[in-house]
CSV table of C-alpha atoms in Angstrom, one decimal:
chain,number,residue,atom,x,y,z
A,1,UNK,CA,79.7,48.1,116.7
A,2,UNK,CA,83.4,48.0,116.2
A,3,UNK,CA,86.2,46.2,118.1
A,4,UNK,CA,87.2,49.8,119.6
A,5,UNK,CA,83.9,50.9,120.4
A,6,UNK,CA,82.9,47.9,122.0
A,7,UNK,CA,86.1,47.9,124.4
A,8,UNK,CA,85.3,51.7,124.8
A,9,UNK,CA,81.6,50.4,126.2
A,10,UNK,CA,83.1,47.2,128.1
A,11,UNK,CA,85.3,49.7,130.3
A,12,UNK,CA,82.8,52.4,130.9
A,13,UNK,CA,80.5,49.9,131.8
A,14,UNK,CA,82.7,48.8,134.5
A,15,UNK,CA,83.1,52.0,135.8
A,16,UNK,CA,79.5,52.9,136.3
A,17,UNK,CA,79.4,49.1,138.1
A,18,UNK,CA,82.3,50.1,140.3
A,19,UNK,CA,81.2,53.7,141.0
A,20,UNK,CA,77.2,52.9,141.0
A,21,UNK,CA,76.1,55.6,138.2
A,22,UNK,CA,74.1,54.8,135.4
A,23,UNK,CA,74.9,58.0,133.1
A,24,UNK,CA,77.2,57.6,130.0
A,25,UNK,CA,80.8,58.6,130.3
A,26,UNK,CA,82.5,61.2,128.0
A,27,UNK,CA,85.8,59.3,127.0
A,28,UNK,CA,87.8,62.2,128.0
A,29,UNK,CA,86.8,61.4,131.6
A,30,UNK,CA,88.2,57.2,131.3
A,31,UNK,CA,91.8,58.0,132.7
A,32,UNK,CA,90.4,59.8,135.7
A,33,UNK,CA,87.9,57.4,136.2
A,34,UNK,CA,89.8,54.4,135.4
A,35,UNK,CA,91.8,54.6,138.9
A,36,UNK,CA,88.7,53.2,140.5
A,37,UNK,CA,88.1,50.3,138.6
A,38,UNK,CA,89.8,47.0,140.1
A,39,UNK,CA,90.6,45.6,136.3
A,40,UNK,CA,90.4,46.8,133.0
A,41,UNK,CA,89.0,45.0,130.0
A,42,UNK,CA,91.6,43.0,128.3
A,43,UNK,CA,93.4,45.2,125.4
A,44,UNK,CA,92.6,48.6,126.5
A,45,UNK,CA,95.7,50.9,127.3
A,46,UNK,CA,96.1,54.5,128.4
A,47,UNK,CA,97.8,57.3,126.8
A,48,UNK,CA,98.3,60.4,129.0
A,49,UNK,CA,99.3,63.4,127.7
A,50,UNK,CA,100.8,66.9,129.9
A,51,UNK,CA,102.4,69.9,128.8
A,52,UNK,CA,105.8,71.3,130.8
A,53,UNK,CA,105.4,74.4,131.0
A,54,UNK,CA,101.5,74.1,131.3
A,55,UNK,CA,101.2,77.7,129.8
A,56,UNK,CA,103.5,76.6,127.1
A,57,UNK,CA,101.0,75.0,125.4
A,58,UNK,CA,98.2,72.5,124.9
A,59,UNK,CA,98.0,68.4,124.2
A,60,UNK,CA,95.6,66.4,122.3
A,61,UNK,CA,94.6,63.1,121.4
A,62,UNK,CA,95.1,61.2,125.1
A,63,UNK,CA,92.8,59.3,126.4
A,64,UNK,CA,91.8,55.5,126.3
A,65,UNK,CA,92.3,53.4,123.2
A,66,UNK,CA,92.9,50.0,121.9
A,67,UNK,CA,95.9,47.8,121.1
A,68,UNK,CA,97.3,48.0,117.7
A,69,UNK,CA,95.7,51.4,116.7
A,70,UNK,CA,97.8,54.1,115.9
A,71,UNK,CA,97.5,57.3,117.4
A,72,UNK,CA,98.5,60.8,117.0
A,73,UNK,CA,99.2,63.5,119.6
A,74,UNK,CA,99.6,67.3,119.0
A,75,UNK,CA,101.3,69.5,120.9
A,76,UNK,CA,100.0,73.4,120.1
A,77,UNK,CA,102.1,75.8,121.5
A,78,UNK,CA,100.9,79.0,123.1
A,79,UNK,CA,101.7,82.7,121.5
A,80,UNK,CA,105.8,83.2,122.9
A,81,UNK,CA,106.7,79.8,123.2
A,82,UNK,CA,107.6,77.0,120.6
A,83,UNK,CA,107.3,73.3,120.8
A,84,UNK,CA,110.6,71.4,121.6
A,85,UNK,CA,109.9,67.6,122.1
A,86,UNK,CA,108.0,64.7,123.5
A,87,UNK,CA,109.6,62.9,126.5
A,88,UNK,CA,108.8,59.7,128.1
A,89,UNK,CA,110.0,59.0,131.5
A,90,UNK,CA,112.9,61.9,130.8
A,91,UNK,CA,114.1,60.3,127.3
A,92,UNK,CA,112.9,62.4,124.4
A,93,UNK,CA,111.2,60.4,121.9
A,94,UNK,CA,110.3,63.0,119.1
A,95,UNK,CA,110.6,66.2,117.9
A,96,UNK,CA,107.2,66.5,116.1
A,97,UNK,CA,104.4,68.0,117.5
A,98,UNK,CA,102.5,65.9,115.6
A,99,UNK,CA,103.9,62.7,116.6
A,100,UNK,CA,102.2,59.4,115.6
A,101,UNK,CA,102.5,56.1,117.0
A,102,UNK,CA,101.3,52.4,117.2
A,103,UNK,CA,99.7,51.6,120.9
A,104,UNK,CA,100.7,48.2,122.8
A,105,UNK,CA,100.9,49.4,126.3
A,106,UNK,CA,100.0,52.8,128.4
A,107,UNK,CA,102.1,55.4,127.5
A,108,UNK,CA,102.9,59.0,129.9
A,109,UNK,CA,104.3,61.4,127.7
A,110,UNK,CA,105.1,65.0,128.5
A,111,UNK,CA,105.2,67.8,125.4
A,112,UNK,CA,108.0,70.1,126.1
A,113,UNK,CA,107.9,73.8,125.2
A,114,UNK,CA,110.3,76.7,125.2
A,115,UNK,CA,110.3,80.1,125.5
A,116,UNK,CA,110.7,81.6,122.3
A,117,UNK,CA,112.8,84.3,120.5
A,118,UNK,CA,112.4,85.4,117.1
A,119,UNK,CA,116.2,86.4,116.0
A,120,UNK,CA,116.6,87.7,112.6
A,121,UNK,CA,120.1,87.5,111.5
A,122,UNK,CA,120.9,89.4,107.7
A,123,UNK,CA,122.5,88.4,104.6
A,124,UNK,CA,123.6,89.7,101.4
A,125,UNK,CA,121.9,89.1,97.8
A,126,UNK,CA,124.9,89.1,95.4
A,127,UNK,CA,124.2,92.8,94.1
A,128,UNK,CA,121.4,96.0,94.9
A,129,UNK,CA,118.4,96.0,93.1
A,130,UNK,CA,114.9,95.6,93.5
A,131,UNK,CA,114.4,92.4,94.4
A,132,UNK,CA,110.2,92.0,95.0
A,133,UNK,CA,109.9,88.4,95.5
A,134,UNK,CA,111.4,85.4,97.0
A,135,UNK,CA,110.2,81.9,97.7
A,136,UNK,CA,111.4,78.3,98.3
A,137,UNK,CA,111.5,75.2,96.4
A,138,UNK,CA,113.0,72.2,95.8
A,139,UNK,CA,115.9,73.0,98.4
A,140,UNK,CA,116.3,76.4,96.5
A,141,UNK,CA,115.0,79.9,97.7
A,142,UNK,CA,115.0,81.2,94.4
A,143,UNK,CA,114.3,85.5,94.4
A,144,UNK,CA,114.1,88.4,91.7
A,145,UNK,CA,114.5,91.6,90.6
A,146,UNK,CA,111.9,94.3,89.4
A,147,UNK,CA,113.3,96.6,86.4
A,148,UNK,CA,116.2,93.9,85.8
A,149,UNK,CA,117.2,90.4,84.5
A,150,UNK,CA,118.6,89.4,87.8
A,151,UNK,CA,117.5,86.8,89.7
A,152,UNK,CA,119.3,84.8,92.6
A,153,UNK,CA,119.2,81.4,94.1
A,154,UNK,CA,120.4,80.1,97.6
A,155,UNK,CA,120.3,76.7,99.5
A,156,UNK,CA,120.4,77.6,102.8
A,157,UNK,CA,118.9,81.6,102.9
A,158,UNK,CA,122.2,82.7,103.6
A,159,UNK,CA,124.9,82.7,101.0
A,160,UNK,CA,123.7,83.8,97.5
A,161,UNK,CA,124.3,83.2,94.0
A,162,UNK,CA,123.0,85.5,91.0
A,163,UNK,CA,121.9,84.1,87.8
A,164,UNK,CA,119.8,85.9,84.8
A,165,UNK,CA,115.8,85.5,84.0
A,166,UNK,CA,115.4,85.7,79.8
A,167,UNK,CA,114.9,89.3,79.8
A,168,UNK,CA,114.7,92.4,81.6
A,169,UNK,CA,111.3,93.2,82.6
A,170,UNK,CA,109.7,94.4,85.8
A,171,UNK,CA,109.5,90.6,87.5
A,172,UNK,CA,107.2,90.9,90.0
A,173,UNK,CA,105.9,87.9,91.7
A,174,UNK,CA,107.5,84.1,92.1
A,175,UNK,CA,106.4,81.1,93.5
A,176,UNK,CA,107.0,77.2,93.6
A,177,UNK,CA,104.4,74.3,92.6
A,178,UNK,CA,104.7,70.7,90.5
A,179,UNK,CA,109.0,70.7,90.2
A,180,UNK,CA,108.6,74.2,88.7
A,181,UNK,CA,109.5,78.0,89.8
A,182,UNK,CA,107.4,80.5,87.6
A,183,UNK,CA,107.5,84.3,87.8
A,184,UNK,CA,105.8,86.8,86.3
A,185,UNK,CA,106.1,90.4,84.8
A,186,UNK,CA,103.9,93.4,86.2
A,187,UNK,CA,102.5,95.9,83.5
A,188,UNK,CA,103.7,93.1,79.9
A,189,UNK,CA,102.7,89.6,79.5
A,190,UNK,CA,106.1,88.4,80.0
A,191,UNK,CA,106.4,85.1,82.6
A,192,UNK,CA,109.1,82.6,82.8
A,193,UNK,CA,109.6,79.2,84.5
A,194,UNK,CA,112.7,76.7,85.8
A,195,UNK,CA,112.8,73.5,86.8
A,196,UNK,CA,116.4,74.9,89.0
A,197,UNK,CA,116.1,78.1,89.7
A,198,UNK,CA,119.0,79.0,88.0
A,199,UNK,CA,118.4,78.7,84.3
A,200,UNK,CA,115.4,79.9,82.9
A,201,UNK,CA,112.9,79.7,79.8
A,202,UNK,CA,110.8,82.7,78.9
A,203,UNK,CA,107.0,82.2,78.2
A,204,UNK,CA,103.9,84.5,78.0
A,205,UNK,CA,100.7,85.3,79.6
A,206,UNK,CA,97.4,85.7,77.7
A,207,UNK,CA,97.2,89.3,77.6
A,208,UNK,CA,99.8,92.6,78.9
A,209,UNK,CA,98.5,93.7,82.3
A,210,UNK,CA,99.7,94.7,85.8
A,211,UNK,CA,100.2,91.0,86.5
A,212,UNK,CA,102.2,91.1,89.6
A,213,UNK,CA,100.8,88.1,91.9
A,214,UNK,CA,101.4,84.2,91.6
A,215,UNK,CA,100.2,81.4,94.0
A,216,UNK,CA,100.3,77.5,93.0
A,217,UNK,CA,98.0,74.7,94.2
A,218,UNK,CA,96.0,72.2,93.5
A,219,UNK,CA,98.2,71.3,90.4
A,220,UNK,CA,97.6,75.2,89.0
A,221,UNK,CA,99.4,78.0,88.9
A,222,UNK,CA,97.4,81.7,89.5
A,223,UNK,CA,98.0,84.8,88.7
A,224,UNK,CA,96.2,88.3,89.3
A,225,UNK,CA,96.5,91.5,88.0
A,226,UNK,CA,96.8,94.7,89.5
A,227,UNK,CA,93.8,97.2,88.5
A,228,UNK,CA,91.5,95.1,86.5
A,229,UNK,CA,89.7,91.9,86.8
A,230,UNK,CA,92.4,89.9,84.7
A,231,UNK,CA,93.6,86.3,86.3
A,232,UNK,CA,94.7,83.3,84.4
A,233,UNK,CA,96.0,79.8,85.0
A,234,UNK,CA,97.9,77.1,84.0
A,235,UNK,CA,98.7,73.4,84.8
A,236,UNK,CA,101.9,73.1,83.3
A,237,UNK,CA,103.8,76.9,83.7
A,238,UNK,CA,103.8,77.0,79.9
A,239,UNK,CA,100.6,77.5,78.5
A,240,UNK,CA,98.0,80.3,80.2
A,241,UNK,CA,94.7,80.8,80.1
A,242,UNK,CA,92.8,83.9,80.9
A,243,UNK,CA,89.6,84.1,83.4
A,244,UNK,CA,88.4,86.9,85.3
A,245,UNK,CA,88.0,88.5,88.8
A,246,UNK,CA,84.3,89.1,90.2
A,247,UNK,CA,85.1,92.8,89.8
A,248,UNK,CA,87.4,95.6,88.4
A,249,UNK,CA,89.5,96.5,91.5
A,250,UNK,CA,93.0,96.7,92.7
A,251,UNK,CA,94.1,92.7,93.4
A,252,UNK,CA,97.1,92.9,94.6
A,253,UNK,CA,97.7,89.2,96.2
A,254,UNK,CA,97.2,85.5,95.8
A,255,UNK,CA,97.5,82.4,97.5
A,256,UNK,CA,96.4,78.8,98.1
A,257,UNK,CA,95.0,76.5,100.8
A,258,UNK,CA,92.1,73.8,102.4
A,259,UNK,CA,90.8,73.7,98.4
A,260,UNK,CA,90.8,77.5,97.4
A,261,UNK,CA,92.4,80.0,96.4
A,262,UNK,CA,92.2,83.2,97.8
A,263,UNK,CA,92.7,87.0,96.4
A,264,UNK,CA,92.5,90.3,98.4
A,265,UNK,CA,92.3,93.9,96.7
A,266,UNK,CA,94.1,96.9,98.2
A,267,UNK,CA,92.2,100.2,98.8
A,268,UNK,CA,88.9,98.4,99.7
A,269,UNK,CA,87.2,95.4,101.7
A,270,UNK,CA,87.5,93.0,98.6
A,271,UNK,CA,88.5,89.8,98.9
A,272,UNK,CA,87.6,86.2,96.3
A,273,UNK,CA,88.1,82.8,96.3
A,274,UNK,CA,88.2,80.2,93.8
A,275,UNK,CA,87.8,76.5,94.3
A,276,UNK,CA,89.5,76.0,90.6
A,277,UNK,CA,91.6,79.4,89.7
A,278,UNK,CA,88.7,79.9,87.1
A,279,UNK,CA,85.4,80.6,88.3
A,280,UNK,CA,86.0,83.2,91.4
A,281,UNK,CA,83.1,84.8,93.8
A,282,UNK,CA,83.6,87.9,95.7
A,283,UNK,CA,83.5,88.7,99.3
A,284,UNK,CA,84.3,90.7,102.2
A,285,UNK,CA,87.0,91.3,104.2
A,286,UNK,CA,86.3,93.2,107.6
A,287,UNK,CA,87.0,96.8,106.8
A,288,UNK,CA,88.2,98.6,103.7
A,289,UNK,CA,91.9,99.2,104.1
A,290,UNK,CA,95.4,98.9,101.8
A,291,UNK,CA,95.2,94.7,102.0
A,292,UNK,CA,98.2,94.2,100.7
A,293,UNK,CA,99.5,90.3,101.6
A,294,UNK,CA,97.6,87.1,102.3
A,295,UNK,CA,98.6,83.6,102.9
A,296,UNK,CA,97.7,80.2,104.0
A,297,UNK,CA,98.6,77.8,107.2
A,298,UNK,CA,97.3,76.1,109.9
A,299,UNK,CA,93.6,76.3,108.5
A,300,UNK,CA,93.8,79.7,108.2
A,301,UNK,CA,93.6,82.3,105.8
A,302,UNK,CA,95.5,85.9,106.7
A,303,UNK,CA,95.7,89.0,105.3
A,304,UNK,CA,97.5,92.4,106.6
A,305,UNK,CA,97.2,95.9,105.6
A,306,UNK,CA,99.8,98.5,104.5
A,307,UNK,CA,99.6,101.8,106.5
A,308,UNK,CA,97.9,100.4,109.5
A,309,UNK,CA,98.0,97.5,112.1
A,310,UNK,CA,95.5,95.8,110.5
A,311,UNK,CA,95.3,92.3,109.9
A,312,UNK,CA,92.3,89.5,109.3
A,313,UNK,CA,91.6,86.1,109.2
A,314,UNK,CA,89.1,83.6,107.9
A,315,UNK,CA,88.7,79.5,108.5
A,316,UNK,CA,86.7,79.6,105.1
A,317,UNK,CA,87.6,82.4,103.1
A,318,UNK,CA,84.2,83.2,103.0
A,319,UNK,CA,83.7,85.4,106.6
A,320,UNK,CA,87.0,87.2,107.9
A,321,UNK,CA,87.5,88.6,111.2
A,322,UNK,CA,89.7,91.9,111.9
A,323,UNK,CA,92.6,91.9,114.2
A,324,UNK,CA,95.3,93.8,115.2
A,325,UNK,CA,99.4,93.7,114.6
A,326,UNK,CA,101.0,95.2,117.1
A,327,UNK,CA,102.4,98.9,115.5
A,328,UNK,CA,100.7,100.5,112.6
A,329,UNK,CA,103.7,100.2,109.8
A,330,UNK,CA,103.6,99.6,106.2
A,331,UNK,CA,103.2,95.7,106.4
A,332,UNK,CA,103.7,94.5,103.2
A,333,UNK,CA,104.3,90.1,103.1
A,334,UNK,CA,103.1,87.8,105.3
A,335,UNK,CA,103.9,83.6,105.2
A,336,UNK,CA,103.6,81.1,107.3
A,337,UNK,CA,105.8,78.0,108.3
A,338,UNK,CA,106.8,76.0,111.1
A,339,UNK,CA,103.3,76.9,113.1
A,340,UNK,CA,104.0,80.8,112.7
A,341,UNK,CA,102.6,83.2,110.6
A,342,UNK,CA,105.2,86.3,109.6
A,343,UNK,CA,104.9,89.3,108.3
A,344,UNK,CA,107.2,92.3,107.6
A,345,UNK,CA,107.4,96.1,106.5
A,346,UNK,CA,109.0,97.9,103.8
A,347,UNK,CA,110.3,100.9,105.3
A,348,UNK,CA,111.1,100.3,108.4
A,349,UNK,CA,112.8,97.3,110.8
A,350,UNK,CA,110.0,95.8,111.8
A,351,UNK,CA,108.3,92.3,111.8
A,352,UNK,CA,105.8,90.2,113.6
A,353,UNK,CA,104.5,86.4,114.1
A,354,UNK,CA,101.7,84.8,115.6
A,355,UNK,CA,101.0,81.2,116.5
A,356,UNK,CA,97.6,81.6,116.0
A,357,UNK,CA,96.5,84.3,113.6
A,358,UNK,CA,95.2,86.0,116.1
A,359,UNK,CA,97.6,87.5,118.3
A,360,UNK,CA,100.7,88.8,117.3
A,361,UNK,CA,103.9,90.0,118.6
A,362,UNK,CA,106.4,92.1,117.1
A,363,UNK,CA,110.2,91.5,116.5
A,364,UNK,CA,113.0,93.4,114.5
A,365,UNK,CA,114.5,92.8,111.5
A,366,UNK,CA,118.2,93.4,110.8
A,367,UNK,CA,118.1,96.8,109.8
A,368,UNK,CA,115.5,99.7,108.3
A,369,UNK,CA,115.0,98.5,104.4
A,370,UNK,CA,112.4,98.4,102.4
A,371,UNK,CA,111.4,95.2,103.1
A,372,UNK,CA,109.8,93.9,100.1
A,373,UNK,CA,108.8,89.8,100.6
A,374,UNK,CA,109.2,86.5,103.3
A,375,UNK,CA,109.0,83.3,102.3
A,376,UNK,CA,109.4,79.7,104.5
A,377,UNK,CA,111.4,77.0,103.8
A,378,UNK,CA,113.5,74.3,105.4
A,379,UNK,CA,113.7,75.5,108.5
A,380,UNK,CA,113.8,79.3,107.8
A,381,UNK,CA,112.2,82.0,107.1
A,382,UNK,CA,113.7,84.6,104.4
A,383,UNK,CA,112.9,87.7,104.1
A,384,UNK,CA,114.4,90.0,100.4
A,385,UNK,CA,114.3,93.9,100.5
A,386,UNK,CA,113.7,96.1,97.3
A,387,UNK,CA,116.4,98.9,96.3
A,388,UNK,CA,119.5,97.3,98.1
A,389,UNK,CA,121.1,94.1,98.1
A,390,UNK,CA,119.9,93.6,102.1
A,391,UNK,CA,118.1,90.0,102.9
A,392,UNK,CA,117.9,88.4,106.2
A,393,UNK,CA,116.6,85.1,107.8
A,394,UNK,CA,115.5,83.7,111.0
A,395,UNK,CA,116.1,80.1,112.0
A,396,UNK,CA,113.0,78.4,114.0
């Protein structure tokens, strides 16, 4: 029995002597229970945890424990609020909701949470065109153009620079992984790769195809293509290798997270996952629909649907469940960051986020555009719109 557990059994065996039961004691129950004990075993301290509002959110990880452990709390805000801080006795102490700590004495700490508003404020990319795809790196969102050369770089979301990809070429898809931005070209074999963001060196794919989605994890880079069952992967952004979906279909997105990799096909229930980017199975997701964006956060997987307020999620990748976005619109990229998941739709002003994956609530975006991809980083997320020169971001 270890040090903790035997402390654990020393104090609930002085409850059930000062209280007269004999049944064991959940260790949830010790601070409510300890208030009737005359002493408490040497070592043993008492972290309690509440949550101002109470329907702001939830706490975890109170309760009794040793001296010297270290112990985390987790604050998990409810949908329409946002965590703030932890306070102790009116002083805030930290502004992670996750906030770890070493135990020598009882602590009382209150999780503050806020009411709160999505604002999306817009921006200007440094010239129209159809910019498809934006993501963040390195301190760099980094986005690019479909039918073009350009490409554009920003540190902060809102001021933006434009710089030139090797060639023009219908870039379709970028993303960030292992000090390197890669992109790829929809309908050729083209890709290219940059270690900045700003300059960058032209490569090629194993084969021409509708290649137009790109995820990076587990020290891989992914692709997909677009009506067929083409992937391929890389370890280094240079050299690709071809490998194949479970079926011929229209995979139209890619992403990583918890070990897999994860690709959904539009214009059916098709979904597959991939512990390697190599060897993919197949599944199901709920209903057959126009999947058109998934994404990975909080131990969740979520996809949403063009043309519809559908949206689903899965804890495995394996089994999805269908849920509901708040207005049928043509949702077309969801991300997540900073315990939200966000989507928005081309075509229109409208976005949503959810806390939980589950229910979501709807916000506006700047203006009606076609609204093309989000992406998270530092702080904010950024969202690019195809056929202007329109981006906007939201601070959280």
């Amino acid at each position: 029995m270890s040090v903790q557990e035997t402390k654990l059994k020393a104090i609930a065996d002085a409850i059930r002597e000062k209280d007269g039961t004999s049944g064991p004691i959940p260790a949830a129950d010790f601070p409510e229970r300890i208030r009737a004990i005359s002493s408490v075993p040497e070592g043993l301290r008492t972290i309690t945890l509440t949550a101002d509002p109470p329907e702001g959110g939830t706490v975890e990880g109170g309760g009794m424990v040793s001296d010297s452990v270290r112990v985390a709390v987790l604050a998990v805000p409810e949908n329409g609020y946002k965590f703030s801080e932890w306070k102790e006795n009116g002083q805030a102490i930290s502004r992670n909701a996750e906030y770890v700590f070493p135990v020598n004495n009882n602590r009382l700490l209150q999780a503050v949470f806020v009411e709160f508003v999505f604002e999306w404020m817009p921006a200007t990319l440094p010239s129209s065109a159809k910019w498809n795809s934006v993501t963040y790196g390195n301190g760099m969102f980094v986005a690019m153009a479909y039918g073009s050369n350009k490409a554009a770089y920003s540190t902060d979301g809102i001021a933006w620079a434009e710089t030139t990809l090797p060639s023009s070429a219908n870039w379709y898809s970028v993303t960030y992984g292992n000090g390197m931005f890669v992109a790829i070209v929809y309908g050729r074999y083209k890709a290219a790769y940059s270690t900045d963001g700003i300059t960058w060196t032209e490569t090629t794919l194993p084969s021409s195809a509708n290649w137009n989605s790109i995820t990076y994890g587990n020290g891989m880079f992914v692709a997909i293509a677009y009506g067929s069952n083409k992937a391929a992967y890389s370890t280094d952004s240079v050299t690709w290798t071809e490998t194949t979906l479970p079926s011929y279909t229209k995979w139209l997105s890619v992403t990583y997270g918890n070990g897999k990799f994860v690709a959904i096909a539009y214009d059916s229930n098709k979904a597959a996952y991939s512990t390697d980017g190599i060897a993919w199975a197949e599944t199901t997701l709920p209903s057959s629909a126009n999947w058109y964006s998934v994404t990975y956060g909080n131990g969740m997987f979520v996809a949403i649907a063009y043309g519809s307020n559908k949206a689903a999620y899965s804890t495995d990748s394996v089994t999805w469940t269908e849920t509901t976005l708040p207005s049928s619109a043509n949702w077309y990229s969801v991300t997540y960051g900073n315990g939200m998941f966000v989507a928005i739709a081309y075509g229109s002003n409208k976005a949503a986020y959810s806390t939980d994956s589950v229910t979501w609530t709807e916000t506006t975006l700047p203006s009606s555009a076609n609204w093309h991809s989000i992406t998270y980083g530092n702080g904010m997320f950024v969202a690019v719109a195809d056929s202007s020169n329109k981006a906007a971001y939201a601070a959280v």
